[in-house]
mmCIF file of C-alpha atoms in Angstrom:
data_model
loop_
_atom_site.group_PDB
_atom_site.id
_atom_site.type_symbol
_atom_site.label_atom_id
_atom_site.label_comp_id
_atom_site.label_asym_id
_atom_site.label_seq_id
_atom_site.Cartn_x
_atom_site.Cartn_y
_atom_site.Cartn_z
ATOM 1 C CA MET A 18 -76.932 82.112 -22.045
ATOM 2 C CA LYS A 19 -74.216 79.521 -22.532
ATOM 3 C CA LEU A 20 -71.415 79.333 -19.988
ATOM 4 C CA ILE A 21 -68.208 77.338 -20.263
ATOM 5 C CA ILE A 22 -66.851 76.534 -16.799
ATOM 6 C CA GLY A 23 -63.198 75.620 -16.413
ATOM 7 C CA SER A 24 -62.263 73.031 -13.802
ATOM 8 C CA ARG A 25 -59.385 70.843 -12.775
ATOM 9 C CA GLY A 26 -60.004 67.176 -13.415
ATOM 10 C CA SER A 27 -59.745 65.786 -9.888
ATOM 11 C CA LYS A 28 -62.844 64.280 -8.272
ATOM 12 C CA LEU A 29 -62.987 67.080 -5.712
ATOM 13 C CA ALA A 30 -62.567 69.840 -8.304
ATOM 14 C CA LEU A 31 -65.316 68.314 -10.451
ATOM 15 C CA ALA A 32 -67.610 67.862 -7.457
ATOM 16 C CA GLN A 33 -67.224 71.561 -6.694
ATOM 17 C CA THR A 34 -67.747 72.501 -10.340
ATOM 18 C CA TYR A 35 -70.924 70.427 -10.691
ATOM 19 C CA TYR A 36 -72.159 72.046 -7.476
ATOM 20 C CA ILE A 37 -71.730 75.475 -9.093
ATOM 21 C CA LYS A 38 -73.310 74.226 -12.320
ATOM 22 C CA ASN A 39 -76.382 73.049 -10.403
ATOM 23 C CA LEU A 40 -76.679 76.344 -8.526
ATOM 24 C CA LEU A 41 -76.571 78.313 -11.772
ATOM 25 C CA GLU A 42 -79.109 76.089 -13.507
ATOM 26 C CA LYS A 43 -81.487 76.454 -10.559
ATOM 27 C CA ILE A 44 -81.526 80.252 -10.766
ATOM 28 C CA ASP A 45 -82.020 80.339 -14.546
ATOM 29 C CA GLU A 46 -83.389 77.385 -16.509
ATOM 30 C CA ASP A 47 -82.239 79.010 -19.775
ATOM 31 C CA ILE A 48 -78.566 78.744 -18.814
ATOM 32 C CA GLU A 49 -76.625 76.126 -20.755
ATOM 33 C CA VAL A 50 -73.501 75.042 -18.894
ATOM 34 C CA GLU A 51 -70.533 73.192 -20.362
ATOM 35 C CA ILE A 52 -67.632 71.980 -18.214
ATOM 36 C CA LYS A 53 -64.132 72.059 -19.675
ATOM 37 C CA ILE A 54 -61.357 70.227 -17.832
ATOM 38 C CA VAL A 55 -58.012 72.002 -17.635
ATOM 39 C CA LYS A 56 -54.804 70.410 -16.346
ATOM 40 C CA THR A 57 -52.763 72.626 -14.056
ATOM 41 C CA ARG A 58 -49.105 72.328 -13.182
ATOM 42 C CA GLY A 59 -50.050 71.001 -9.761
ATOM 43 C CA ASP A 60 -52.004 68.183 -11.411
ATOM 44 C CA VAL A 61 -49.224 67.233 -13.821
ATOM 45 C CA ASP A 62 -46.359 67.313 -11.296
ATOM 46 C CA GLN A 63 -47.507 65.136 -8.403
ATOM 47 C CA LYS A 64 -44.063 64.648 -6.859
ATOM 48 C CA ALA A 65 -42.514 68.074 -6.324
ATOM 49 C CA PRO A 66 -43.463 69.924 -3.109
ATOM 50 C CA ILE A 67 -46.083 72.600 -3.702
ATOM 51 C CA SER A 68 -43.692 75.194 -2.262
ATOM 52 C CA GLN A 69 -41.284 74.508 -5.135
ATOM 53 C CA LEU A 70 -43.930 74.855 -7.847
ATOM 54 C CA GLY A 71 -44.708 78.490 -7.040
ATOM 55 C CA LEU A 72 -47.889 80.505 -6.583
ATOM 56 C CA GLY A 73 -50.963 79.673 -8.608
ATOM 57 C CA VAL A 74 -49.918 76.051 -9.080
ATOM 58 C CA PHE A 75 -53.576 74.934 -9.203
ATOM 59 C CA THR A 76 -55.038 78.044 -10.846
ATOM 60 C CA LYS A 77 -52.681 79.616 -13.394
ATOM 61 C CA GLU A 78 -53.661 77.506 -16.400
ATOM 62 C CA LEU A 79 -57.342 78.141 -15.705
ATOM 63 C CA ASP A 80 -56.636 81.864 -15.489
ATOM 64 C CA ILE A 81 -54.894 81.778 -18.871
ATOM 65 C CA LYS A 82 -57.835 79.951 -20.471
ATOM 66 C CA MET A 83 -60.170 82.600 -19.081
ATOM 67 C CA LEU A 84 -58.044 85.493 -20.310
ATOM 68 C CA ASN A 85 -57.905 83.834 -23.742
ATOM 69 C CA TYR A 86 -61.728 83.515 -23.794
ATOM 70 C CA GLU A 87 -61.554 79.711 -23.953
ATOM 71 C CA ILE A 88 -63.670 79.473 -20.785
ATOM 72 C CA ASP A 89 -66.074 81.976 -19.249
ATOM 73 C CA ILE A 90 -65.609 81.256 -15.548
ATOM 74 C CA ALA A 91 -63.390 79.041 -13.402
ATOM 75 C CA VAL A 92 -64.168 77.179 -10.203
ATOM 76 C CA HIS A 93 -61.393 77.152 -7.595
ATOM 77 C CA SER A 94 -60.802 76.069 -4.051
ATOM 78 C CA LEU A 95 -60.369 79.671 -2.928
ATOM 79 C CA LYS A 96 -57.461 78.811 -0.628
ATOM 80 C CA ASP A 97 -55.455 77.913 -3.775
ATOM 81 C CA VAL A 98 -55.951 81.319 -5.417
ATOM 82 C CA PRO A 99 -52.959 83.657 -4.874
ATOM 83 C CA THR A 100 -53.747 86.796 -2.893
ATOM 84 C CA VAL A 101 -51.872 88.835 -5.525
ATOM 85 C CA TRP A 102 -53.773 87.973 -8.685
ATOM 86 C CA ASN A 103 -54.314 89.050 -12.282
ATOM 87 C CA GLU A 104 -55.911 92.505 -12.304
ATOM 88 C CA ASP A 105 -58.279 91.518 -15.127
ATOM 89 C CA LEU A 106 -59.880 88.724 -13.096
ATOM 90 C CA THR A 107 -62.084 88.734 -10.011
ATOM 91 C CA ILE A 108 -63.692 86.329 -7.564
ATOM 92 C CA ALA A 109 -67.304 87.031 -8.453
ATOM 93 C CA ALA A 110 -68.981 84.576 -6.089
ATOM 94 C CA THR A 111 -68.383 82.452 -3.015
ATOM 95 C CA PRO A 112 -71.310 80.143 -2.205
ATOM 96 C CA GLU A 113 -71.885 79.174 1.425
ATOM 97 C CA ARG A 114 -68.754 77.838 3.076
ATOM 98 C CA GLU A 115 -68.264 74.190 3.986
ATOM 99 C CA SER A 116 -66.251 73.148 7.059
ATOM 100 C CA TYR A 117 -62.984 75.047 7.533
ATOM 101 C CA HIS A 118 -61.423 72.340 9.721
ATOM 102 C CA ASP A 119 -58.335 70.218 9.067
ATOM 103 C CA VAL A 120 -58.819 66.629 10.171
ATOM 104 C CA LEU A 121 -56.604 63.643 10.909
ATOM 105 C CA VAL A 122 -57.832 60.526 9.105
ATOM 106 C CA TYR A 123 -56.509 57.272 10.531
ATOM 107 C CA SER A 124 -57.119 53.540 10.613
ATOM 108 C CA LYS A 125 -59.455 52.370 13.377
ATOM 109 C CA ASP A 126 -56.827 49.893 14.581
ATOM 110 C CA VAL A 127 -54.260 52.653 15.180
ATOM 111 C CA ASN A 128 -53.822 54.320 18.566
ATOM 112 C CA ILE A 129 -53.314 57.959 17.632
ATOM 113 C CA GLU A 130 -52.071 58.716 21.148
ATOM 114 C CA ASP A 131 -48.887 56.846 20.177
ATOM 115 C CA SER A 132 -46.171 58.325 17.983
ATOM 116 C CA ILE A 133 -47.589 57.869 14.494
ATOM 117 C CA ILE A 134 -46.427 58.699 10.968
ATOM 118 C CA VAL A 135 -48.709 61.363 9.516
ATOM 119 C CA GLY A 136 -48.661 62.353 5.854
ATOM 120 C CA THR A 137 -48.998 65.938 4.612
ATOM 121 C CA SER A 138 -46.964 68.209 2.363
ATOM 122 C CA SER A 139 -48.656 71.460 3.399
ATOM 123 C CA ILE A 140 -46.141 73.880 4.920
ATOM 124 C CA ARG A 141 -48.859 75.300 7.186
ATOM 125 C CA ARG A 142 -50.026 71.926 8.410
ATOM 126 C CA ARG A 143 -46.515 70.599 8.962
ATOM 127 C CA ALA A 144 -45.473 73.704 10.904
ATOM 128 C CA PHE A 145 -48.511 73.851 13.203
ATOM 129 C CA LEU A 146 -48.658 70.087 13.742
ATOM 130 C CA SER A 147 -45.008 69.949 14.794
ATOM 131 C CA LEU A 148 -45.763 72.398 17.629
ATOM 132 C CA LYS A 149 -49.314 71.405 18.532
ATOM 133 C CA TYR A 150 -48.776 67.636 18.261
ATOM 134 C CA PRO A 151 -45.056 66.977 18.908
ATOM 135 C CA GLY A 152 -45.669 63.213 19.071
ATOM 136 C CA MET A 153 -46.543 63.075 15.393
ATOM 137 C CA ARG A 154 -43.850 62.179 12.879
ATOM 138 C CA ILE A 155 -44.655 64.238 9.796
ATOM 139 C CA ALA A 156 -43.857 62.716 6.393
ATOM 140 C CA PRO A 157 -44.367 64.295 2.939
ATOM 141 C CA LEU A 158 -47.498 63.268 1.052
ATOM 142 C CA ARG A 159 -49.069 64.823 -2.062
ATOM 143 C CA GLY A 160 -51.941 63.828 -4.302
ATOM 144 C CA ASN A 161 -55.707 64.028 -4.427
ATOM 145 C CA ILE A 162 -57.838 62.673 -1.581
ATOM 146 C CA ASP A 163 -58.296 59.249 -3.195
ATOM 147 C CA THR A 164 -54.536 58.872 -3.654
ATOM 148 C CA ARG A 165 -53.827 59.856 -0.074
ATOM 149 C CA LEU A 166 -56.510 57.555 1.326
ATOM 150 C CA LYS A 167 -55.105 54.651 -0.701
ATOM 151 C CA LYS A 168 -51.607 55.220 0.667
ATOM 152 C CA LEU A 169 -53.065 55.353 4.172
ATOM 153 C CA ARG A 170 -54.952 52.080 3.687
ATOM 154 C CA ASP A 171 -51.835 50.487 2.152
ATOM 155 C CA GLY A 172 -50.019 51.171 5.424
ATOM 156 C CA LYS A 173 -47.547 53.716 4.097
ATOM 157 C CA TYR A 174 -48.846 56.182 6.685
ATOM 158 C CA GLN A 175 -50.714 55.757 9.946
ATOM 159 C CA GLY A 176 -52.602 58.995 9.479
ATOM 160 C CA ILE A 177 -53.132 61.692 6.857
ATOM 161 C CA VAL A 178 -54.286 65.297 7.156
ATOM 162 C CA VAL A 179 -57.052 66.502 4.862
ATOM 163 C CA ALA A 180 -59.671 69.231 4.784
ATOM 164 C CA GLU A 181 -62.988 68.134 6.244
ATOM 165 C CA ALA A 182 -64.689 70.053 3.436
ATOM 166 C CA GLY A 183 -63.184 67.682 0.875
ATOM 167 C CA LEU A 184 -64.467 64.618 2.700
ATOM 168 C CA ARG A 185 -67.938 66.107 2.867
ATOM 169 C CA ARG A 186 -68.089 67.269 -0.738
ATOM 170 C CA LEU A 187 -66.990 63.861 -1.980
ATOM 171 C CA LYS A 188 -69.348 62.116 0.470
ATOM 172 C CA ILE A 189 -66.577 59.722 1.497
ATOM 173 C CA ASP A 190 -67.796 56.993 3.845
ATOM 174 C CA LEU A 191 -64.837 56.519 6.173
ATOM 175 C CA ASP A 192 -66.598 53.811 8.178
ATOM 176 C CA ALA A 193 -66.828 51.670 5.053
ATOM 177 C CA LEU A 194 -63.058 52.053 4.655
ATOM 178 C CA ASN A 195 -62.442 51.125 8.315
ATOM 179 C CA LEU A 196 -61.192 54.649 8.945
ATOM 180 C CA SER A 197 -61.911 57.312 11.545
ATOM 181 C CA TYR A 198 -61.102 60.990 11.754
ATOM 182 C CA ARG A 199 -60.541 63.667 14.349
ATOM 183 C CA ILE A 200 -60.675 67.454 14.005
ATOM 184 C CA LEU A 201 -57.244 68.976 14.565
ATOM 185 C CA ASP A 202 -56.568 72.015 16.725
ATOM 186 C CA ILE A 203 -54.705 74.017 14.090
ATOM 187 C CA PRO A 204 -55.796 77.221 12.313
ATOM 188 C CA PRO A 205 -57.155 76.722 8.787
ATOM 189 C CA ALA A 206 -55.691 78.125 5.612
ATOM 190 C CA PRO A 207 -57.288 81.441 4.638
ATOM 191 C CA ALA A 208 -60.578 80.671 2.824
ATOM 192 C CA GLN A 209 -60.362 76.941 3.525
ATOM 193 C CA GLY A 210 -63.669 75.273 2.696
ATOM 194 C CA VAL A 211 -64.668 78.105 0.334
ATOM 195 C CA ILE A 212 -65.356 77.700 -3.381
ATOM 196 C CA GLY A 213 -64.344 80.754 -5.397
ATOM 197 C CA VAL A 214 -65.941 81.362 -8.789
ATOM 198 C CA ALA A 215 -63.673 83.512 -10.943
ATOM 199 C CA ALA A 216 -64.648 85.651 -13.933
ATOM 200 C CA ARG A 217 -63.226 88.369 -16.131
ATOM 201 C CA LYS A 218 -63.873 91.826 -14.666
ATOM 202 C CA GLU A 219 -65.168 93.053 -18.019
ATOM 203 C CA ASP A 220 -67.960 90.458 -18.160
ATOM 204 C CA LYS A 221 -70.559 92.456 -16.249
ATOM 205 C CA GLU A 222 -73.489 90.231 -17.271
ATOM 206 C CA ILE A 223 -71.738 87.076 -16.050
ATOM 207 C CA ILE A 224 -70.689 88.745 -12.804
ATOM 208 C CA LYS A 225 -74.275 89.902 -12.225
ATOM 209 C CA LEU A 226 -75.415 86.313 -12.704
ATOM 210 C CA LEU A 227 -72.776 84.912 -10.350
ATOM 211 C CA LYS A 228 -73.763 87.360 -7.622
ATOM 212 C CA LYS A 229 -77.040 85.435 -7.378
ATOM 213 C CA ILE A 230 -75.184 82.390 -6.013
ATOM 214 C CA ASN A 231 -72.919 84.404 -3.729
ATOM 215 C CA ASP A 232 -73.159 84.071 0.046
ATOM 216 C CA SER A 233 -72.364 87.474 1.573
ATOM 217 C CA LYS A 234 -71.205 86.059 4.913
ATOM 218 C CA THR A 235 -68.769 83.661 3.242
ATOM 219 C CA TYR A 236 -67.515 86.410 0.927
ATOM 220 C CA LEU A 237 -66.904 88.802 3.826
ATOM 221 C CA GLU A 238 -65.111 86.217 5.964
ATOM 222 C CA SER A 239 -62.936 84.834 3.167
ATOM 223 C CA THR A 240 -62.011 88.345 2.041
ATOM 224 C CA ALA A 241 -60.824 89.205 5.553
ATOM 225 C CA GLU A 242 -58.742 86.017 5.799
ATOM 226 C CA ARG A 243 -57.125 86.472 2.392
ATOM 227 C CA TRP A 244 -56.380 90.165 2.922
ATOM 228 C CA ALA A 245 -54.711 89.401 6.244
ATOM 229 C CA LEU A 246 -52.412 86.951 4.433
ATOM 230 C CA LYS A 247 -51.814 89.470 1.663
ATOM 231 C CA THR A 248 -50.866 92.115 4.235
ATOM 232 C CA TYR A 249 -48.570 89.700 6.040
ATOM 233 C CA GLY A 250 -46.863 89.346 2.706
ATOM 234 C CA GLU A 251 -45.707 85.760 2.452
ATOM 235 C CA GLY A 252 -48.068 84.421 -0.196
ATOM 236 C CA CYS A 253 -50.126 81.269 0.146
ATOM 237 C CA GLN A 254 -47.059 79.151 1.018
ATOM 238 C CA ALA A 255 -46.517 80.726 4.450
ATOM 239 C CA PRO A 256 -47.208 78.704 7.650
ATOM 240 C CA PHE A 257 -50.137 81.074 8.127
ATOM 241 C CA GLY A 258 -53.638 80.332 9.359
ATOM 242 C CA ALA A 259 -56.671 82.591 9.547
ATOM 243 C CA LEU A 260 -60.295 82.363 10.550
ATOM 244 C CA ALA A 261 -62.926 85.086 10.313
ATOM 245 C CA ARG A 262 -66.391 84.744 11.832
ATOM 246 C CA TYR A 263 -69.223 87.170 11.178
ATOM 247 C CA CYS A 264 -72.017 87.513 13.740
ATOM 248 C CA ILE A 265 -75.117 88.602 11.838
ATOM 249 C CA GLU A 266 -77.079 89.514 14.987
ATOM 250 C CA GLY A 267 -74.358 91.801 16.320
ATOM 251 C CA GLU A 268 -73.078 92.904 12.893
ATOM 252 C CA GLU A 269 -69.550 92.173 14.069
ATOM 253 C CA LEU A 270 -66.656 90.576 12.204
ATOM 254 C CA HIS A 271 -63.997 88.796 14.269
ATOM 255 C CA LEU A 272 -60.673 87.747 12.763
ATOM 256 C CA THR A 273 -57.924 85.597 14.272
ATOM 257 C CA CYS A 274 -54.643 84.958 12.477
ATOM 258 C CA SER A 275 -51.660 82.813 13.467
ATOM 259 C CA VAL A 276 -48.266 82.123 11.966
ATOM 260 C CA VAL A 277 -45.466 79.764 12.933
ATOM 261 C CA ASP A 278 -42.160 81.493 13.634
ATOM 262 C CA LEU A 279 -39.915 78.750 12.263
ATOM 263 C CA GLU A 280 -36.700 80.306 13.616
ATOM 264 C CA LYS A 281 -37.921 80.520 17.210
ATOM 265 C CA GLY A 282 -40.228 77.496 17.147
ATOM 266 C CA ARG A 283 -43.325 79.348 18.338
ATOM 267 C CA ILE A 284 -46.850 80.196 17.256
ATOM 268 C CA VAL A 285 -47.634 83.908 17.091
ATOM 269 C CA SER A 286 -51.268 85.040 16.964
ATOM 270 C CA GLU A 287 -53.257 88.262 16.663
ATOM 271 C CA ASP A 288 -56.986 88.880 16.672
ATOM 272 C CA GLY A 289 -59.437 91.727 16.482
ATOM 273 C CA LYS A 290 -62.978 92.670 15.574
ATOM 274 C CA ILE A 291 -64.941 95.384 13.822
ATOM 275 C CA ARG A 292 -68.585 96.443 13.672
ATOM 276 C CA CYS A 293 -69.702 96.309 10.072
ATOM 277 C CA ASP A 294 -72.555 95.487 7.750
ATOM 278 C CA ILE A 295 -72.465 92.079 6.064
ATOM 279 C CA GLU A 296 -71.770 93.793 2.722
ATOM 280 C CA ASP A 297 -68.981 95.985 4.139
ATOM 281 C CA VAL A 298 -66.025 94.439 2.319
ATOM 282 C CA LYS A 299 -63.950 97.589 2.839
ATOM 283 C CA GLY A 300 -64.406 97.228 6.591
ATOM 284 C CA ALA A 301 -63.249 93.594 6.401
ATOM 285 C CA LYS A 302 -60.153 94.663 4.509
ATOM 286 C CA ARG A 303 -59.362 97.371 7.074
ATOM 287 C CA LEU A 304 -59.534 94.844 9.890
ATOM 288 C CA ALA A 305 -57.450 92.352 7.915
ATOM 289 C CA LYS A 306 -54.752 94.913 7.143
ATOM 290 C CA TYR A 307 -54.520 95.822 10.822
ATOM 291 C CA ILE A 308 -54.303 92.185 11.986
ATOM 292 C CA GLY A 309 -51.825 91.241 9.261
ATOM 293 C CA SER A 310 -49.584 94.215 10.066
ATOM 294 C CA ARG A 311 -49.682 93.570 13.817
ATOM 295 C CA LEU A 312 -48.806 89.914 13.261
ATOM 296 C CA LYS A 313 -45.857 90.851 11.077
ATOM 297 C CA GLU A 314 -44.623 93.309 13.727
ATOM 298 C CA LYS A 315 -44.788 90.593 16.383
ATOM 299 C CA ILE A 316 -42.790 88.149 14.243
ATOM 300 C CA GLU A 317 -40.133 90.748 13.448
ATOM 301 C CA SER A 318 -39.788 92.001 17.031
#
């Protein structure tokens, strides 16, 4: 079987795509994999805030290529995939999750207990940081990890916020760059640290193949987080964080969601749990719908 995988051209996107390529080649030595780079709107427009570019800014062009049969599957950072998506496409696999944490990367000669300028353009990160770390001065910053690290080292910022998963997947040696990092106490984006492999729903043979690289725990947890956001109803640009954890021994899924109420300057949270089998995606969705609805009620009350 020959598979054409669509990927963005950034170092992180390609690292994730080659990871999927290697997984597929390990399960079937007869698979021939070709990687096709696709530029998305988010890659072309590096200056405009993500919130102004709309949903699917890093995925839409890949989706179109898939629907036009120019690629067979697409590799995404699952947090970038809109919760309301094309009905002809599906997330067929989510390999084991990397770290879900956001981290502050900073120069070793900076005292982060002082008021420092921190770069991030994420609405979620900006909103939670402003309440959790009021001493930080948040400044807009877009670009891939290399671009952001360069601006940090050039002194344009004293700290930047990135996903720990990205640092790990790119094997970035912060010590060699005279940089340190600290895990931040803010809720992650739904499905942060998760790679989502998308396929056309009609391609049953490809989906069957992709299921062999799927991690059921990751799939269950990321489904719960994304369905909570979908229920809340603000799309992936909301100051919304979610984390689901599945306990295999107790067969219990726990979900915590938080959102920043920008008008009242507060963080509102809701959590709950459900007993379910690791393959019980419907159970995860039920829990997520309940948590998302309760959170929305709290914000509106």
